Short mmCIF file of C-alpha atoms in Angstrom, two decimals:
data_model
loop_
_atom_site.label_atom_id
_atom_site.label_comp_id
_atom_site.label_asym_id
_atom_site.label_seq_id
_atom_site.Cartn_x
_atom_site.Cartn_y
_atom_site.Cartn_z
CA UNK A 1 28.79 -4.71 36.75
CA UNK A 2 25.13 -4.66 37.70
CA UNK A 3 24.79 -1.65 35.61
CA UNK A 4 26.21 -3.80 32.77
CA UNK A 5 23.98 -6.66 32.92
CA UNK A 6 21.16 -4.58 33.53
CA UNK A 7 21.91 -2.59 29.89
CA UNK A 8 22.74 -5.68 28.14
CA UNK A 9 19.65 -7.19 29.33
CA UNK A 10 17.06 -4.41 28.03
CA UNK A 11 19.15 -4.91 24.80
CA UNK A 12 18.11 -8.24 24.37
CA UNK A 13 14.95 -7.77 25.41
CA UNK A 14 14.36 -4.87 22.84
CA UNK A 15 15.56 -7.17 20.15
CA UNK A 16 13.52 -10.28 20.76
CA UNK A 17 10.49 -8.45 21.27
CA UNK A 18 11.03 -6.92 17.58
CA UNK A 19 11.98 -10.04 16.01
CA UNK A 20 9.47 -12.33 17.64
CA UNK A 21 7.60 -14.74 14.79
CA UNK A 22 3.96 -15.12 14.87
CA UNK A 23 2.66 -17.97 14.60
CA UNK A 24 1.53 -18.46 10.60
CA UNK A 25 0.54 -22.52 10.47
CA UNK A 26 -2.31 -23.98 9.33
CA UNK A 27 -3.94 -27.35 10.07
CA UNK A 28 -1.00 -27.99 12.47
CA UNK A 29 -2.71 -31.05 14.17
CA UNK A 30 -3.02 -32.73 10.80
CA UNK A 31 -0.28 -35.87 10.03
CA UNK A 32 0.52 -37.22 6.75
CA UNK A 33 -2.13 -40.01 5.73
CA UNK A 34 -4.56 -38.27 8.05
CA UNK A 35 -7.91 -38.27 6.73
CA UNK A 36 -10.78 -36.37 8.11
CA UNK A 37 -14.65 -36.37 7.51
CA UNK A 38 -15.70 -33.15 6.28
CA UNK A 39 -19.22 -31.65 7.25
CA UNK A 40 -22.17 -32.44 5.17
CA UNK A 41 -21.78 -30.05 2.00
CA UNK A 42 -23.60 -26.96 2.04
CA UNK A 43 -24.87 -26.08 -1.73
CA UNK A 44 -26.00 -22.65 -1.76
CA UNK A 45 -29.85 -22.06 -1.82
CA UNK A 46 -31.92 -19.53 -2.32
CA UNK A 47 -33.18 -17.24 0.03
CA UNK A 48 -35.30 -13.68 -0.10
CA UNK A 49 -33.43 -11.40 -2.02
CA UNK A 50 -32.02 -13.57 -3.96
CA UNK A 51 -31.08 -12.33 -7.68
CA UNK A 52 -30.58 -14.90 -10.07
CA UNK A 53 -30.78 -14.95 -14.14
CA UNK A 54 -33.02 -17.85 -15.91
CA UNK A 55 -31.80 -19.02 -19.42
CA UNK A 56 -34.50 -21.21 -21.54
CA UNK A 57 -33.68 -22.61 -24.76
CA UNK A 58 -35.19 -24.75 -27.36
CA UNK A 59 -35.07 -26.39 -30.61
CA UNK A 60 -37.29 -23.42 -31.66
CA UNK A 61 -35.55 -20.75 -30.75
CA UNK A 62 -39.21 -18.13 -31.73
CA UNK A 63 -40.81 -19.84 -28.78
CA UNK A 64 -38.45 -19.97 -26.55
CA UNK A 65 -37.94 -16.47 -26.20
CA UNK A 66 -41.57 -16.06 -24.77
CA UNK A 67 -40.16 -17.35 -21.71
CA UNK A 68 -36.71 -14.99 -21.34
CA UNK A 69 -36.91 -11.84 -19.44
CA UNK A 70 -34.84 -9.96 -21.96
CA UNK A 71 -33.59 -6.48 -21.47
CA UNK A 72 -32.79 -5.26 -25.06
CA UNK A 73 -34.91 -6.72 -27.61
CA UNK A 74 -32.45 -7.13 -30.48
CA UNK A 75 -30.65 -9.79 -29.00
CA UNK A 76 -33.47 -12.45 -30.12
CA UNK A 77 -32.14 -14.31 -33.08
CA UNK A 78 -34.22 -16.88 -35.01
CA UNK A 79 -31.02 -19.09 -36.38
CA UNK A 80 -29.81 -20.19 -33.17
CA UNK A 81 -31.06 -22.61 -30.01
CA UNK A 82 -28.81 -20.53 -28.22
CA UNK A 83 -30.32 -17.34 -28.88
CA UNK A 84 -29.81 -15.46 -25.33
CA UNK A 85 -26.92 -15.23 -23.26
CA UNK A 86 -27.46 -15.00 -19.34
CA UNK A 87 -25.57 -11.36 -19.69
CA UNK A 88 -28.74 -9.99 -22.13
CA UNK A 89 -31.42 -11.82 -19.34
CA UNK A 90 -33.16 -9.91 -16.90
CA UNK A 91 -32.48 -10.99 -13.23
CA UNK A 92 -35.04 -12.66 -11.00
CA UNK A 93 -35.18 -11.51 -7.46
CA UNK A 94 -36.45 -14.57 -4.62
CA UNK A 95 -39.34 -12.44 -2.58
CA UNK A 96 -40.19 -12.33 0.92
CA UNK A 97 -42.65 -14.93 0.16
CA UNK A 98 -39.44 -17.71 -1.74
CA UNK A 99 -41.10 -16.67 -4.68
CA UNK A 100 -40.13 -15.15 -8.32
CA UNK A 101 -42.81 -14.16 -11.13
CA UNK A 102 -42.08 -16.56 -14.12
CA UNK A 103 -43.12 -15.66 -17.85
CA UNK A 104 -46.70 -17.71 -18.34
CA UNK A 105 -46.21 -19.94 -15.55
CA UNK A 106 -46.70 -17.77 -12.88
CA UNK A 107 -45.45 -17.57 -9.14
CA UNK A 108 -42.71 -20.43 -8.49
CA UNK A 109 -41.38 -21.10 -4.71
CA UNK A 110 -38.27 -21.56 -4.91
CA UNK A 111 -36.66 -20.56 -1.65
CA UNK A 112 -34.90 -23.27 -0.34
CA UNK A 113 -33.92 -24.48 -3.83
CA UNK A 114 -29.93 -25.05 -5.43
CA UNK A 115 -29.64 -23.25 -8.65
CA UNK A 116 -29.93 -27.32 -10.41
CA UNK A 117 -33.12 -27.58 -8.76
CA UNK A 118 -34.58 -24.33 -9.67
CA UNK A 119 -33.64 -25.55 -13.48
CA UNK A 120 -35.08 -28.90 -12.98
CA UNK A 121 -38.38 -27.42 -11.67
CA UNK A 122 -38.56 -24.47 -14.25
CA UNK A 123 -38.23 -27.29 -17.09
CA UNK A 124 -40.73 -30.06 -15.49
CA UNK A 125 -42.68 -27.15 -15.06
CA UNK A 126 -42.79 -25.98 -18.98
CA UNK A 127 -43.38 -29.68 -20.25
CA UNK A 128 -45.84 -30.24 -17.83
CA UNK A 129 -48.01 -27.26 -18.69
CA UNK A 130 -47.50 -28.14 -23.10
CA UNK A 131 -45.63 -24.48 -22.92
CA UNK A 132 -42.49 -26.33 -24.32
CA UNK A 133 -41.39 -29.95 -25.27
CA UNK A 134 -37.59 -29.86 -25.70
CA UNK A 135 -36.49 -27.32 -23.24
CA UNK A 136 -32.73 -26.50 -21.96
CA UNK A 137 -33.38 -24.35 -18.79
CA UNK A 138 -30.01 -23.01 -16.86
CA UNK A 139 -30.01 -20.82 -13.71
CA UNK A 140 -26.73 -18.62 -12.56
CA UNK A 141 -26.75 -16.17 -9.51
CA UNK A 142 -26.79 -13.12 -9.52
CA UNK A 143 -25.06 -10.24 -7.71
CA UNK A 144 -24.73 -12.94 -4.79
CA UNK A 145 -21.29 -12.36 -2.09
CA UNK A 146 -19.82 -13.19 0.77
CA UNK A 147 -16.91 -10.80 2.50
CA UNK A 148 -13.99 -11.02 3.75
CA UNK A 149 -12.47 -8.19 6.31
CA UNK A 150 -9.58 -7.65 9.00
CA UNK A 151 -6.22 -8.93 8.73
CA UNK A 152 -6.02 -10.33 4.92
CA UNK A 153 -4.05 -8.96 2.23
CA UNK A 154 -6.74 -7.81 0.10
CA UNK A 155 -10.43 -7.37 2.19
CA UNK A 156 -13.27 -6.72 0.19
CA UNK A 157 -16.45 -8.31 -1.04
CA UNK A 158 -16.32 -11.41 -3.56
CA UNK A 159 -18.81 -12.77 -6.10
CA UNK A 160 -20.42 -16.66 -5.38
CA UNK A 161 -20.39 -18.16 -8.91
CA UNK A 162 -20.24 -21.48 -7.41
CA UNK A 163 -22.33 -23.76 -6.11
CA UNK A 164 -20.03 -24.33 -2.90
CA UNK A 165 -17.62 -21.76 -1.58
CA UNK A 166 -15.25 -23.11 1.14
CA UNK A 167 -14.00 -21.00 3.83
CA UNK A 168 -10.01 -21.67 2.50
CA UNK A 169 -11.64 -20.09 -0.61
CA UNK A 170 -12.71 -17.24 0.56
CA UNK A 171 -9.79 -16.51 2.76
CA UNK A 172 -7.47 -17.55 -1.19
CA UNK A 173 -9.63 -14.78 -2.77
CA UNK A 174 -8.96 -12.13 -0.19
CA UNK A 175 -5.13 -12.98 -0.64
CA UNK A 176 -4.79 -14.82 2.73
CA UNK A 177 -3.72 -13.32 5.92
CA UNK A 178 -1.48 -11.30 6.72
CA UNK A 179 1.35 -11.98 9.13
CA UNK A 180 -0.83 -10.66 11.92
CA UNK A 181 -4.28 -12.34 11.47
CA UNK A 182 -4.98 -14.86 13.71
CA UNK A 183 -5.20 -18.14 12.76
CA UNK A 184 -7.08 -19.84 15.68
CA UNK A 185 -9.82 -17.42 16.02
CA UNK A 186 -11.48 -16.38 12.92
CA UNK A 187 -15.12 -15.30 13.24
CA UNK A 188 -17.81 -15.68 10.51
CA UNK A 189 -20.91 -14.11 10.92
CA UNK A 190 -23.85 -15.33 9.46
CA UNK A 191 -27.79 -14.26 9.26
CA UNK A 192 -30.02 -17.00 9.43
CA UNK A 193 -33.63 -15.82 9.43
CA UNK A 194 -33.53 -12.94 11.46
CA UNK A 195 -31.05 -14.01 13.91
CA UNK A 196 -27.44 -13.23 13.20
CA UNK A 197 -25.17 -16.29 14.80
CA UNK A 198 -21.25 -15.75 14.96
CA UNK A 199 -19.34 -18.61 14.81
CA UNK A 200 -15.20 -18.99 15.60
CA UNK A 201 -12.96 -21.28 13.52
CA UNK A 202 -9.38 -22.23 14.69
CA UNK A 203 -7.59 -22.98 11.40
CA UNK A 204 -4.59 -24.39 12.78
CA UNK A 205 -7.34 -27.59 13.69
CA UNK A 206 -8.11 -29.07 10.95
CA UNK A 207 -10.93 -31.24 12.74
CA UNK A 208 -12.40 -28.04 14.13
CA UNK A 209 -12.52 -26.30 10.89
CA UNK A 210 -13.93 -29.87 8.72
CA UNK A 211 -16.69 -30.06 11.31
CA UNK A 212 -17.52 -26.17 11.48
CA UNK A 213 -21.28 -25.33 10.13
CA UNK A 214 -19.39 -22.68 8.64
CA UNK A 215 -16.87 -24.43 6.62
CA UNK A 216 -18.75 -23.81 2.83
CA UNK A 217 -19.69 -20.90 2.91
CA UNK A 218 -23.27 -19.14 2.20
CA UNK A 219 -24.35 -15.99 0.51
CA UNK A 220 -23.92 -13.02 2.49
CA UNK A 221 -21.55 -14.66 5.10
CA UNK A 222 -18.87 -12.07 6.53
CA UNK A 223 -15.57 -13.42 7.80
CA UNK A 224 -13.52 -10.92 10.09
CA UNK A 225 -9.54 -11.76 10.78
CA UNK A 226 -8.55 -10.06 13.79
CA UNK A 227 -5.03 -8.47 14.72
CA UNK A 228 -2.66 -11.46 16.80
CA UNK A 229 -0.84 -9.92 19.78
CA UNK A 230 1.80 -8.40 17.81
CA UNK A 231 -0.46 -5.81 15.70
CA UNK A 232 -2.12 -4.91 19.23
CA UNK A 233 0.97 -4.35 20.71
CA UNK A 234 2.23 -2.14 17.83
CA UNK A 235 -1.09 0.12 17.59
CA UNK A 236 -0.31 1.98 20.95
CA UNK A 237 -1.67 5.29 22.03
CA UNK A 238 1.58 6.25 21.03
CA UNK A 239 1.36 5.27 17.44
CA UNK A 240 4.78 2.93 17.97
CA UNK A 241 5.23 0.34 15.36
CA UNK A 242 8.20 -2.62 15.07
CA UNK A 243 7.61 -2.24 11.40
CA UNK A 244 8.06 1.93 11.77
CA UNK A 245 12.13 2.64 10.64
CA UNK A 246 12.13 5.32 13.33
CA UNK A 247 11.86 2.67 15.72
CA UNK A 248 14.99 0.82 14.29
CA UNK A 249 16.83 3.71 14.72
CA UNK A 250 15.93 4.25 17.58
CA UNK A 251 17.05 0.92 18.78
CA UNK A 252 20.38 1.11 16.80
CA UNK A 253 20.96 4.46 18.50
CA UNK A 254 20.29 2.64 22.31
CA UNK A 255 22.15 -0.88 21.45
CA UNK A 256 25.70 2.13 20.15
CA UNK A 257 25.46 3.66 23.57
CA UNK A 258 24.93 0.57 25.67
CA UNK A 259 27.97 -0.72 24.12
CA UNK A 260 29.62 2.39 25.11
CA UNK A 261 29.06 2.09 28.00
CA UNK A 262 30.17 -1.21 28.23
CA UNK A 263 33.17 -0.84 27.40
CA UNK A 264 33.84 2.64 29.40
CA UNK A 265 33.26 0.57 32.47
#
């Protein structure tokens, strides 16, 4: 009988260890009609290294283009305010010193700056010096990313085309997690100067993760998912996995000759 109960017990134990759910919920603290206060937004702004394109138009289109870095010449047109497109432009990179090297005006700090206020400068900049009257200046980053890596369905490396990126975006883009990321400990990693901080969100509190300094995203941010319980468990020295089918058969081949035995005895 002992031996019985003893069988039947490893049985059950082999069963709810494969079958056991992770937990998968977000924001689980949150109630309907809830409202929280969400951290001050954090626009993007530019920092050293920094690529971004400059697009200045005007009512005459000739003059203008004295102010576009362009990289193939043909694309000037003399019919048309909008005469360059930010694809034909020549990229401006921030330098160490916050600065880029504008056509006729010069050096321009702009570290520290949102893309609007870069525009807003650039412009009060050309009226003020009688380089332009009527001008239409708009800024777009360049080759600027965050990444996303560990337990998501899709890790990688994503474009910022926006001026705020969101955490829950970035985790969207990289297809979410998987089944065994962990939702209460995700770690971004962020440089600021030259200190790298690393900072831990629990997305399953949704006054934790409103509150986080890390909650919109900047450029270069990395976000790392790491394995729940369950993937550690499975990536033994012995290379056993619940989601291997050798392991199911192997299960299937213990739970036949357990009830064998049962029913021998």
């Amino acid at each position: 009988m002992k031996i019985k109960t003893l069988l039947c017990s490893l049985a059950v134990g082999l069963l709810l260890t494969g079958c056991k759910t992770p937990q998968l919920g977000y924001f689980q603290d949150l109630k309907n009609g809830d409202k929280k206060e969400l951290t001050s937004e954090n626009i993007i702004k530019l920092q050293p290294g920094d690529r971004l394109s400059i697009l200045v138009s005007s009512k005459d289109p000739n003059l203008a283009y004295l102010y576009n870095l362009q990289v193939v010449g043909h694309y000037r047109s003399t019919t048309s305010n909008n005469n360059l497109s930010t694809s034909s432009i020549a990229s401006y990179t921030v330098d160490e010193d916050g600065c880029i090297d504008f056509p006729y005006l010069g050096k321009l700090h702009i570290q520290g700056m949102t893309r609007s206020q870069v525009a807003e400068f650039v412009k009060a900049s050309l009226i003020k010096n009688d380089m332009l009257k009527d001008p239409t200046v708009t800024v777009d980053f360049r080759d600027m990313y965050f990444s996303v890596t560990g337990e998501v369905k899709n890790p990688g490396r994503f474009v910022i085309d926006h001026d705020k990126v969101t955490i829950l975006d970035a985790l969207s883009q990289a297809g979410d997690l998987t089944i065994y990321g962990r939702r209460d400990n995700v770690l971004v990693m962020r440089q600021e100067g030259k200190t790298q901080n690393v900072y831990r969100i629990d997305l399953a509190n949704a006054d934790q993760l409103y509150s986080s300094p890390v909650f919109y995203l900047q450029q270069n941010d990395v976000i790392y998912v790491e394995p729940n319980t369950r993937r550690a468990k499975e990536a033994t020295e012995l290379g056993i996995s619940f989601s291997n089918p050798s392991l199911w058969l192997s299960a299937a081949s213990l739970l036949t000759t357990i009830s064998v035995l049962i029913f021998k005895n």
